């Protein structure tokens, strides 16, 4: 089966119109800046591993990346320290608990379960190398810049709000400091974590970032390498098993591709070597995942047989199906 660029675009437009009126879910409200987001914001963007861009809705609307940042900072920690050293500080086990759970961080486990929940992400961020807060922040922003292909900025009011209200994250960091899982730059690392969550992106940026992971670490638009290919496997594995919080098992079962969501309403999903998918829509379900985002990804997966274990070999060759036509939209 082949699908032209035009008909793929038409399918995205149809999905957009189909779910535009779905008004389930609630916009995150733990800080006022997120509560201000318009629940009607909605966009879908697919970027192929050879750099074609398909957009439905307003993919330019900016929002903060939130937990989706965890994926990319994990890649930077791997690059800075290697697999074994990172594994000694952050595990790779899904928890089945909410993203901000503190309950499994105890005397027995010490190590946070995985890098996609807050505790693990704070531990990951604490591993970012650099001499002082500014150098570490700049290294992190440089890394994000390689993924999106342009300069990136932090939303200061979100950052300040995250920092002043992040008592639970601070408690987890203190516990991990006590267990020796993070070093004595704890406050600096927490700031860095709140800053990474407050980085501004749009849906198109997220899809390019996802496509960079699909394209083995090379940004398909700029040709720049964002992360060494050898760590793509690690990143996609934890996304597949842990990326959708305590919905990860059901997601793996129904959608079947690595993904990550964030509380501002973004979801990225990766079809390795083929496409990066991003959906943005702020209203969240009880797990903290975008309601429209889940629907769109479920339908795309079903329609194009993207599930890793779909016959005959999974991840049906969407890229080949799309043919060789180049160009936006
Ligand atoms: N800034 C949020 C937090 O640390 C990010 C959480 C999320 O997107 N799930 O609580």
mmCIF file of C-alpha atoms and ligand atoms in Angstrom:
data_model
loop_
_atom_site.group_PDB
_atom_site.id
_atom_site.type_symbol
_atom_site.label_atom_id
_atom_site.label_comp_id
_atom_site.label_asym_id
_atom_site.label_seq_id
_atom_site.Cartn_x
_atom_site.Cartn_y
_atom_site.Cartn_z
ATOM 1 C CA UNK A 1 0.000 0.000 0.000
ATOM 2 C CA UNK A 2 1.329 3.432 -0.883
ATOM 3 C CA UNK A 3 0.191 6.815 0.372
ATOM 4 C CA UNK A 4 1.004 10.067 -1.377
ATOM 5 C CA UNK A 5 2.183 13.128 0.543
ATOM 6 C CA UNK A 6 -1.156 14.755 -0.290
ATOM 7 C CA UNK A 7 -3.213 11.905 1.091
ATOM 8 C CA UNK A 8 -1.033 11.663 4.209
ATOM 9 C CA UNK A 9 -1.613 15.381 4.730
ATOM 10 C CA UNK A 10 -5.353 14.815 4.238
ATOM 11 C CA UNK A 11 -5.293 12.050 6.862
ATOM 12 C CA UNK A 12 -3.635 14.396 9.387
ATOM 13 C CA UNK A 13 -6.168 17.130 8.574
ATOM 14 C CA UNK A 14 -9.013 14.641 9.091
ATOM 15 C CA UNK A 15 -7.601 13.540 12.448
ATOM 16 C CA UNK A 16 -7.242 17.167 13.461
ATOM 17 C CA UNK A 17 -10.864 17.969 12.622
ATOM 18 C CA UNK A 18 -12.148 14.755 14.131
ATOM 19 C CA UNK A 19 -10.588 15.427 17.538
ATOM 20 C CA UNK A 20 -10.719 19.219 17.626
ATOM 21 C CA UNK A 21 -14.129 19.100 19.242
ATOM 22 C CA UNK A 22 -13.251 16.397 21.790
ATOM 23 C CA UNK A 23 -13.205 18.324 25.048
ATOM 24 C CA UNK A 24 -12.353 15.698 27.650
ATOM 25 C CA UNK A 25 -9.520 16.248 30.095
ATOM 26 C CA UNK A 26 -8.190 19.091 32.199
ATOM 27 C CA UNK A 27 -5.377 21.551 31.612
ATOM 28 C CA UNK A 28 -2.597 21.225 34.232
ATOM 29 C CA UNK A 29 -3.105 23.702 37.047
ATOM 30 C CA UNK A 30 -0.347 23.067 39.590
ATOM 31 C CA UNK A 31 1.172 26.409 38.574
ATOM 32 C CA UNK A 32 -0.802 29.420 37.264
ATOM 33 C CA UNK A 33 1.260 29.717 34.075
ATOM 34 C CA UNK A 34 0.167 26.280 32.869
ATOM 35 C CA UNK A 35 -3.442 26.828 33.931
ATOM 36 C CA UNK A 36 -3.510 29.812 31.540
ATOM 37 C CA UNK A 37 -3.005 27.577 28.493
ATOM 38 C CA UNK A 38 -5.895 27.569 26.040
ATOM 39 C CA UNK A 39 -7.601 24.137 26.062
ATOM 40 C CA UNK A 40 -8.397 24.559 22.362
ATOM 41 C CA UNK A 41 -4.742 24.661 21.302
ATOM 42 C CA UNK A 42 -4.235 21.611 19.140
ATOM 43 C CA UNK A 43 -1.674 20.605 16.546
ATOM 44 C CA UNK A 44 -0.224 17.516 14.956
ATOM 45 C CA UNK A 45 3.154 17.393 13.235
ATOM 46 C CA UNK A 46 4.950 14.482 11.569
ATOM 47 C CA UNK A 47 8.554 14.830 10.391
ATOM 48 C CA UNK A 48 10.093 12.039 8.350
ATOM 49 C CA UNK A 49 13.619 10.737 8.882
ATOM 50 C CA UNK A 50 14.480 12.317 5.518
ATOM 51 C CA UNK A 51 13.231 15.730 6.588
ATOM 52 C CA UNK A 52 9.712 16.137 5.200
ATOM 53 C CA UNK A 53 7.301 18.045 7.450
ATOM 54 C CA UNK A 54 3.521 17.517 7.691
ATOM 55 C CA UNK A 55 1.456 19.815 9.880
ATOM 56 C CA UNK A 56 -2.192 20.026 10.930
ATOM 57 C CA UNK A 57 -3.348 22.854 13.188
ATOM 58 C CA UNK A 58 -1.148 25.629 14.569
ATOM 59 C CA UNK A 59 2.242 23.982 15.041
ATOM 60 C CA UNK A 60 3.884 27.357 15.843
ATOM 61 C CA UNK A 61 2.150 27.901 19.203
ATOM 62 C CA UNK A 62 4.822 27.952 21.926
ATOM 63 C CA UNK A 63 4.515 26.069 25.204
ATOM 64 C CA UNK A 64 6.937 24.624 27.770
ATOM 65 C CA UNK A 65 8.329 21.192 27.010
ATOM 66 C CA UNK A 66 7.970 19.876 30.607
ATOM 67 C CA UNK A 67 8.588 16.144 31.006
ATOM 68 C CA UNK A 68 9.391 15.541 27.353
ATOM 69 C CA UNK A 69 12.753 17.158 28.169
ATOM 70 C CA UNK A 70 13.608 14.076 30.269
ATOM 71 C CA UNK A 71 14.243 12.032 27.131
ATOM 72 C CA UNK A 72 16.890 14.367 25.757
ATOM 73 C CA UNK A 73 18.632 15.112 29.034
ATOM 74 C CA UNK A 74 18.921 11.343 29.532
ATOM 75 C CA UNK A 75 20.767 11.249 26.194
ATOM 76 C CA UNK A 76 23.133 13.986 27.377
ATOM 77 C CA UNK A 77 23.828 12.154 30.655
ATOM 78 C CA UNK A 78 24.631 8.996 28.660
ATOM 79 C CA UNK A 79 26.927 10.989 26.430
ATOM 80 C CA UNK A 80 28.627 12.575 29.453
ATOM 81 C CA UNK A 81 29.122 9.394 31.497
ATOM 82 C CA UNK A 82 28.372 6.272 29.456
ATOM 83 C CA UNK A 83 25.768 3.578 30.008
ATOM 84 C CA UNK A 84 27.189 1.853 33.112
ATOM 85 C CA UNK A 85 27.767 4.997 35.143
ATOM 86 C CA UNK A 86 24.276 6.323 34.374
ATOM 87 C CA UNK A 87 22.714 2.947 35.194
ATOM 88 C CA UNK A 88 24.362 3.000 38.612
ATOM 89 C CA UNK A 89 22.405 6.190 39.434
ATOM 90 C CA UNK A 90 19.126 5.710 37.524
ATOM 91 C CA UNK A 91 17.439 2.386 36.753
ATOM 92 C CA UNK A 92 15.383 1.349 33.717
ATOM 93 C CA UNK A 93 12.360 -0.273 35.391
ATOM 94 C CA UNK A 94 8.835 1.003 34.769
ATOM 95 C CA UNK A 95 7.045 1.779 38.026
ATOM 96 C CA UNK A 96 3.341 1.790 37.334
ATOM 97 C CA UNK A 97 3.224 4.772 39.717
ATOM 98 C CA UNK A 98 2.422 8.394 38.852
ATOM 99 C CA UNK A 99 5.264 10.512 37.451
ATOM 100 C CA UNK A 100 5.826 12.420 40.685
ATOM 101 C CA UNK A 101 5.715 9.391 42.966
ATOM 102 C CA UNK A 102 8.128 9.352 45.848
ATOM 103 C CA UNK A 103 7.017 6.053 47.373
ATOM 104 C CA UNK A 104 9.520 3.752 45.726
ATOM 105 C CA UNK A 105 12.441 5.968 46.597
ATOM 106 C CA UNK A 106 13.348 4.294 49.856
ATOM 107 C CA UNK A 107 16.174 2.866 51.931
ATOM 108 C CA UNK A 108 15.956 -0.393 50.026
ATOM 109 C CA UNK A 109 15.990 0.856 46.437
ATOM 110 C CA UNK A 110 17.907 4.159 46.852
ATOM 111 C CA UNK A 111 18.205 4.483 43.085
ATOM 112 C CA UNK A 112 15.257 6.028 41.214
ATOM 113 C CA UNK A 113 13.539 3.466 38.996
ATOM 114 C CA UNK A 114 13.832 5.138 35.601
ATOM 115 C CA UNK A 115 14.745 8.454 33.948
ATOM 116 C CA UNK A 116 11.211 9.218 32.707
ATOM 117 C CA UNK A 117 9.697 9.869 36.153
ATOM 118 C CA UNK A 118 10.584 12.985 38.129
ATOM 119 C CA UNK A 119 12.945 11.344 40.628
ATOM 120 C CA UNK A 120 14.935 9.657 37.865
ATOM 121 C CA UNK A 121 14.933 12.776 35.740
ATOM 122 C CA UNK A 122 16.313 14.895 38.577
ATOM 123 C CA UNK A 123 19.062 12.301 39.087
ATOM 124 C CA UNK A 124 19.753 12.345 35.328
ATOM 125 C CA UNK A 125 19.948 16.128 35.244
ATOM 126 C CA UNK A 126 22.348 16.090 38.206
ATOM 127 C CA UNK A 127 24.742 14.130 35.964
ATOM 128 C CA UNK A 128 25.087 16.900 33.380
ATOM 129 C CA UNK A 129 28.719 17.918 33.320
ATOM 130 C CA UNK A 130 30.000 21.469 33.488
ATOM 131 C CA UNK A 131 31.785 23.939 35.649
ATOM 132 C CA UNK A 132 29.025 25.748 37.543
ATOM 133 C CA UNK A 133 25.385 26.519 36.846
ATOM 134 C CA UNK A 134 25.887 28.638 33.725
ATOM 135 C CA UNK A 135 28.142 26.202 31.917
ATOM 136 C CA UNK A 136 25.830 23.292 32.709
ATOM 137 C CA UNK A 137 22.777 25.237 31.537
ATOM 138 C CA UNK A 138 24.559 26.253 28.348
ATOM 139 C CA UNK A 139 25.561 22.665 27.620
ATOM 140 C CA UNK A 140 21.959 21.616 28.088
ATOM 141 C CA UNK A 141 20.630 24.406 25.847
ATOM 142 C CA UNK A 142 23.256 23.528 23.203
ATOM 143 C CA UNK A 143 22.031 19.963 23.234
ATOM 144 C CA UNK A 144 18.378 21.060 22.784
ATOM 145 C CA UNK A 145 19.458 23.471 20.035
ATOM 146 C CA UNK A 146 20.958 20.584 18.063
ATOM 147 C CA UNK A 147 17.673 18.674 18.304
ATOM 148 C CA UNK A 148 15.384 21.548 17.292
ATOM 149 C CA UNK A 149 17.734 23.202 14.815
ATOM 150 C CA UNK A 150 17.509 26.748 16.192
ATOM 151 C CA UNK A 151 18.076 28.757 19.396
ATOM 152 C CA UNK A 152 15.976 27.779 22.395
ATOM 153 C CA UNK A 153 14.726 29.882 25.292
ATOM 154 C CA UNK A 154 13.434 29.334 28.788
ATOM 155 C CA UNK A 155 10.070 30.717 29.879
ATOM 156 C CA UNK A 156 11.175 32.627 32.981
ATOM 157 C CA UNK A 157 7.804 32.830 34.682
ATOM 158 C CA UNK A 158 7.255 29.081 34.321
ATOM 159 C CA UNK A 159 10.765 28.433 35.633
ATOM 160 C CA UNK A 160 10.285 30.697 38.671
ATOM 161 C CA UNK A 161 6.897 29.121 39.402
ATOM 162 C CA UNK A 162 8.225 25.582 39.022
ATOM 163 C CA UNK A 163 11.092 26.433 41.343
ATOM 164 C CA UNK A 164 9.011 28.075 44.036
ATOM 165 C CA UNK A 165 6.290 25.408 44.045
ATOM 166 C CA UNK A 166 8.431 22.313 43.420
ATOM 167 C CA UNK A 167 8.505 21.088 47.020
ATOM 168 C CA UNK A 168 7.887 17.495 46.083
ATOM 169 C CA UNK A 169 10.719 17.507 43.536
ATOM 170 C CA UNK A 170 12.941 19.154 46.158
ATOM 171 C CA UNK A 171 12.027 16.436 48.667
ATOM 172 C CA UNK A 172 12.962 13.718 46.176
ATOM 173 C CA UNK A 173 16.258 15.447 45.443
ATOM 174 C CA UNK A 174 17.019 15.672 49.173
ATOM 175 C CA UNK A 175 16.310 11.975 49.631
ATOM 176 C CA UNK A 176 18.526 11.080 46.686
ATOM 177 C CA UNK A 177 21.225 13.366 48.061
ATOM 178 C CA UNK A 178 20.933 11.522 51.376
ATOM 179 C CA UNK A 179 21.305 8.171 49.570
ATOM 180 C CA UNK A 180 24.322 9.448 47.643
ATOM 181 C CA UNK A 181 22.551 9.183 44.287
ATOM 182 C CA UNK A 182 23.065 12.871 43.503
ATOM 183 C CA UNK A 183 26.044 15.012 44.438
ATOM 184 C CA UNK A 184 26.280 18.179 46.510
ATOM 185 C CA UNK A 185 25.276 20.415 43.602
ATOM 186 C CA UNK A 186 21.691 19.534 44.516
ATOM 187 C CA UNK A 187 20.176 23.034 44.384
ATOM 188 C CA UNK A 188 21.991 23.831 41.167
ATOM 189 C CA UNK A 189 20.771 20.565 39.620
ATOM 190 C CA UNK A 190 17.207 21.216 40.756
ATOM 191 C CA UNK A 191 17.325 24.620 39.084
ATOM 192 C CA UNK A 192 18.611 22.951 35.956
ATOM 193 C CA UNK A 193 15.733 20.466 36.102
ATOM 194 C CA UNK A 194 13.164 23.276 36.486
ATOM 195 C CA UNK A 195 14.855 25.113 33.607
ATOM 196 C CA UNK A 196 14.742 22.093 31.290
ATOM 197 C CA UNK A 197 11.005 21.706 32.028
ATOM 198 C CA UNK A 198 10.502 25.406 31.220
ATOM 199 C CA UNK A 199 12.135 25.356 27.806
ATOM 200 C CA UNK A 200 9.842 26.707 25.109
ATOM 201 C CA UNK A 201 9.036 24.611 22.055
ATOM 202 C CA UNK A 202 6.241 24.312 19.542
ATOM 203 C CA UNK A 203 4.691 21.195 18.059
ATOM 204 C CA UNK A 204 6.916 21.396 14.988
ATOM 205 C CA UNK A 205 10.042 21.547 17.195
ATOM 206 C CA UNK A 206 8.886 18.471 19.076
ATOM 207 C CA UNK A 207 8.337 16.567 15.838
ATOM 208 C CA UNK A 208 11.825 17.517 14.599
ATOM 209 C CA UNK A 209 13.260 16.341 17.943
ATOM 210 C CA UNK A 210 11.341 13.081 17.599
ATOM 211 C CA UNK A 211 12.494 12.693 13.996
ATOM 212 C CA UNK A 212 16.090 13.214 15.153
ATOM 213 C CA UNK A 213 15.692 10.202 17.431
ATOM 214 C CA UNK A 214 14.038 8.298 14.563
ATOM 215 C CA UNK A 215 16.990 9.266 12.345
ATOM 216 C CA UNK A 216 19.537 7.728 14.748
ATOM 217 C CA UNK A 217 20.506 10.998 16.376
ATOM 218 C CA UNK A 218 20.921 13.232 13.323
ATOM 219 C CA UNK A 219 18.539 16.158 12.900
ATOM 220 C CA UNK A 220 16.968 15.433 9.491
ATOM 221 C CA UNK A 221 16.456 19.135 8.710
ATOM 222 C CA UNK A 222 19.886 20.538 9.622
ATOM 223 C CA UNK A 223 22.002 17.387 9.282
ATOM 224 C CA UNK A 224 23.566 18.088 12.716
ATOM 225 C CA UNK A 225 24.193 15.271 15.119
ATOM 226 C CA UNK A 226 22.324 15.730 18.415
ATOM 227 C CA UNK A 227 23.300 12.505 20.208
ATOM 228 C CA UNK A 228 25.599 9.564 19.414
ATOM 229 C CA UNK A 229 23.794 6.730 17.608
ATOM 230 C CA UNK A 230 24.899 4.191 20.230
ATOM 231 C CA UNK A 231 22.598 5.796 22.834
ATOM 232 C CA UNK A 232 19.454 5.831 20.681
ATOM 233 C CA UNK A 233 18.731 2.260 21.747
ATOM 234 C CA UNK A 234 18.859 3.190 25.459
ATOM 235 C CA UNK A 235 16.716 6.286 24.986
ATOM 236 C CA UNK A 236 14.034 4.525 22.940
ATOM 237 C CA UNK A 237 13.930 1.539 25.314
ATOM 238 C CA UNK A 238 13.092 3.639 28.360
ATOM 239 C CA UNK A 239 10.615 5.661 26.320
ATOM 240 C CA UNK A 240 8.898 2.462 25.236
ATOM 241 C CA UNK A 241 8.627 1.009 28.736
ATOM 242 C CA UNK A 242 8.319 4.157 30.890
ATOM 243 C CA UNK A 243 7.534 7.180 28.695
ATOM 244 C CA UNK A 244 3.798 7.473 29.287
ATOM 245 C CA UNK A 245 3.846 7.393 33.092
ATOM 246 C CA UNK A 246 1.503 4.813 34.582
ATOM 247 C CA UNK A 247 -0.175 4.415 31.193
ATOM 248 C CA UNK A 248 3.045 3.073 29.643
ATOM 249 C CA UNK A 249 1.908 -0.566 29.542
ATOM 250 C CA UNK A 250 -1.380 0.225 27.886
ATOM 251 C CA UNK A 251 0.355 2.546 25.421
ATOM 252 C CA UNK A 252 2.889 -0.160 24.500
ATOM 253 C CA UNK A 253 -0.024 -2.534 23.976
ATOM 254 C CA UNK A 254 -2.207 -0.294 21.846
ATOM 255 C CA UNK A 255 0.156 2.162 20.106
ATOM 256 C CA UNK A 256 3.343 0.139 20.352
ATOM 257 C CA UNK A 257 6.064 2.721 19.678
ATOM 258 C CA UNK A 258 8.431 4.650 21.996
ATOM 259 C CA UNK A 259 6.857 7.869 23.264
ATOM 260 C CA UNK A 260 7.004 10.558 25.936
ATOM 261 C CA UNK A 261 4.414 12.966 27.234
ATOM 262 C CA UNK A 262 4.525 16.129 29.331
ATOM 263 C CA UNK A 263 2.050 17.985 31.560
ATOM 264 C CA UNK A 264 1.746 20.925 29.174
ATOM 265 C CA UNK A 265 0.012 18.563 26.715
ATOM 266 C CA UNK A 266 2.749 17.466 24.343
ATOM 267 C CA UNK A 267 3.395 13.901 23.222
ATOM 268 C CA UNK A 268 6.237 12.724 21.022
ATOM 269 C CA UNK A 269 6.322 9.271 19.425
ATOM 270 C CA UNK A 270 9.058 7.695 17.366
ATOM 271 C CA UNK A 271 8.884 5.159 14.560
ATOM 272 C CA UNK A 272 12.570 4.215 14.372
ATOM 273 C CA UNK A 273 14.221 5.108 11.049
ATOM 274 C CA UNK A 274 10.954 6.448 9.684
ATOM 275 C CA UNK A 275 9.150 9.300 11.378
ATOM 276 C CA UNK A 276 8.879 11.462 14.474
ATOM 277 C CA UNK A 277 5.335 12.325 15.543
ATOM 278 C CA UNK A 278 4.303 15.181 17.838
ATOM 279 C CA UNK A 279 0.875 16.162 19.084
ATOM 280 C CA UNK A 280 0.116 19.156 21.266
ATOM 281 C CA UNK A 281 -3.158 19.644 23.105
ATOM 282 C CA UNK A 282 -3.174 20.790 26.757
ATOM 283 C CA UNK A 283 -6.174 18.953 28.313
ATOM 284 C CA UNK A 284 -4.854 15.888 30.182
ATOM 285 C CA UNK A 285 -6.360 12.609 31.326
ATOM 286 C CA UNK A 286 -5.952 11.303 34.873
ATOM 287 C CA UNK A 287 -2.455 9.948 34.091
ATOM 288 C CA UNK A 288 -1.290 13.372 32.951
ATOM 289 C CA UNK A 289 -1.260 12.497 29.223
ATOM 290 C CA UNK A 290 -2.843 14.659 26.518
ATOM 291 C CA UNK A 291 -6.309 13.285 25.728
ATOM 292 C CA UNK A 292 -6.276 14.319 22.063
ATOM 293 C CA UNK A 293 -2.631 13.330 21.789
ATOM 294 C CA UNK A 294 -3.400 9.753 22.806
ATOM 295 C CA UNK A 295 -6.321 9.536 20.365
ATOM 296 C CA UNK A 296 -4.286 10.826 17.423
ATOM 297 C CA UNK A 297 -1.377 8.475 18.111
ATOM 298 C CA UNK A 298 -3.680 5.494 18.554
ATOM 299 C CA UNK A 299 -5.298 6.199 15.201
ATOM 300 C CA UNK A 300 -2.039 6.815 13.349
ATOM 301 C CA UNK A 301 -0.626 3.593 14.761
ATOM 302 C CA UNK A 302 -3.703 1.612 13.749
ATOM 303 C CA UNK A 303 -4.021 3.148 10.317
ATOM 304 C CA UNK A 304 -0.349 2.759 9.337
ATOM 305 C CA UNK A 305 0.374 -0.399 11.348
ATOM 306 C CA UNK A 306 3.093 1.371 13.287
ATOM 307 C CA UNK A 307 3.024 -0.995 16.274
ATOM 308 C CA UNK A 308 6.463 -2.584 16.733
ATOM 309 C CA UNK A 309 4.921 -6.029 16.712
ATOM 310 C CA UNK A 310 2.516 -5.583 13.854
ATOM 311 C CA UNK A 311 2.986 -8.201 11.137
ATOM 312 C CA UNK A 312 4.980 -8.786 9.052
ATOM 313 C CA UNK A 313 7.835 -6.939 10.752
ATOM 314 C CA UNK A 314 6.247 -4.101 12.670
ATOM 315 C CA UNK A 315 6.573 -0.373 12.076
ATOM 316 C CA UNK A 316 5.287 -0.844 8.512
ATOM 317 C CA UNK A 317 7.407 1.187 6.195
ATOM 318 C CA UNK A 318 5.613 4.478 6.432
ATOM 319 C CA UNK A 319 8.589 6.275 4.969
ATOM 320 C CA UNK A 320 8.565 4.113 1.851
ATOM 321 C CA UNK A 321 4.795 4.339 1.683
ATOM 322 C CA UNK A 322 5.158 8.096 1.577
ATOM 323 C CA UNK A 323 7.376 7.789 -1.494
ATOM 324 C CA UNK A 324 10.171 10.123 -2.390
ATOM 325 C CA UNK A 325 8.248 13.369 -2.839
ATOM 326 C CA UNK A 326 9.979 16.179 -0.964
ATOM 327 C CA UNK A 327 8.649 19.361 0.532
ATOM 328 C CA UNK A 328 6.620 20.879 3.341
ATOM 329 C CA UNK A 329 3.095 19.708 3.978
HETATM 330 N N1 LIG B 1 7.675 20.351 35.847
HETATM 331 C C1 LIG B 1 6.893 19.186 36.081
HETATM 332 C C2 LIG B 1 7.299 18.536 37.380
HETATM 333 O O1 LIG B 1 8.460 18.381 37.642
HETATM 334 C C3 LIG B 1 7.031 18.241 34.941
HETATM 335 C C4 LIG B 1 6.150 17.093 35.113
HETATM 336 C C5 LIG B 1 5.582 16.515 33.856
HETATM 337 O O2 LIG B 1 5.584 17.072 32.749
HETATM 338 N N2 LIG B 1 4.988 15.378 34.045
HETATM 339 O O3 LIG B 1 6.443 18.185 38.173
#
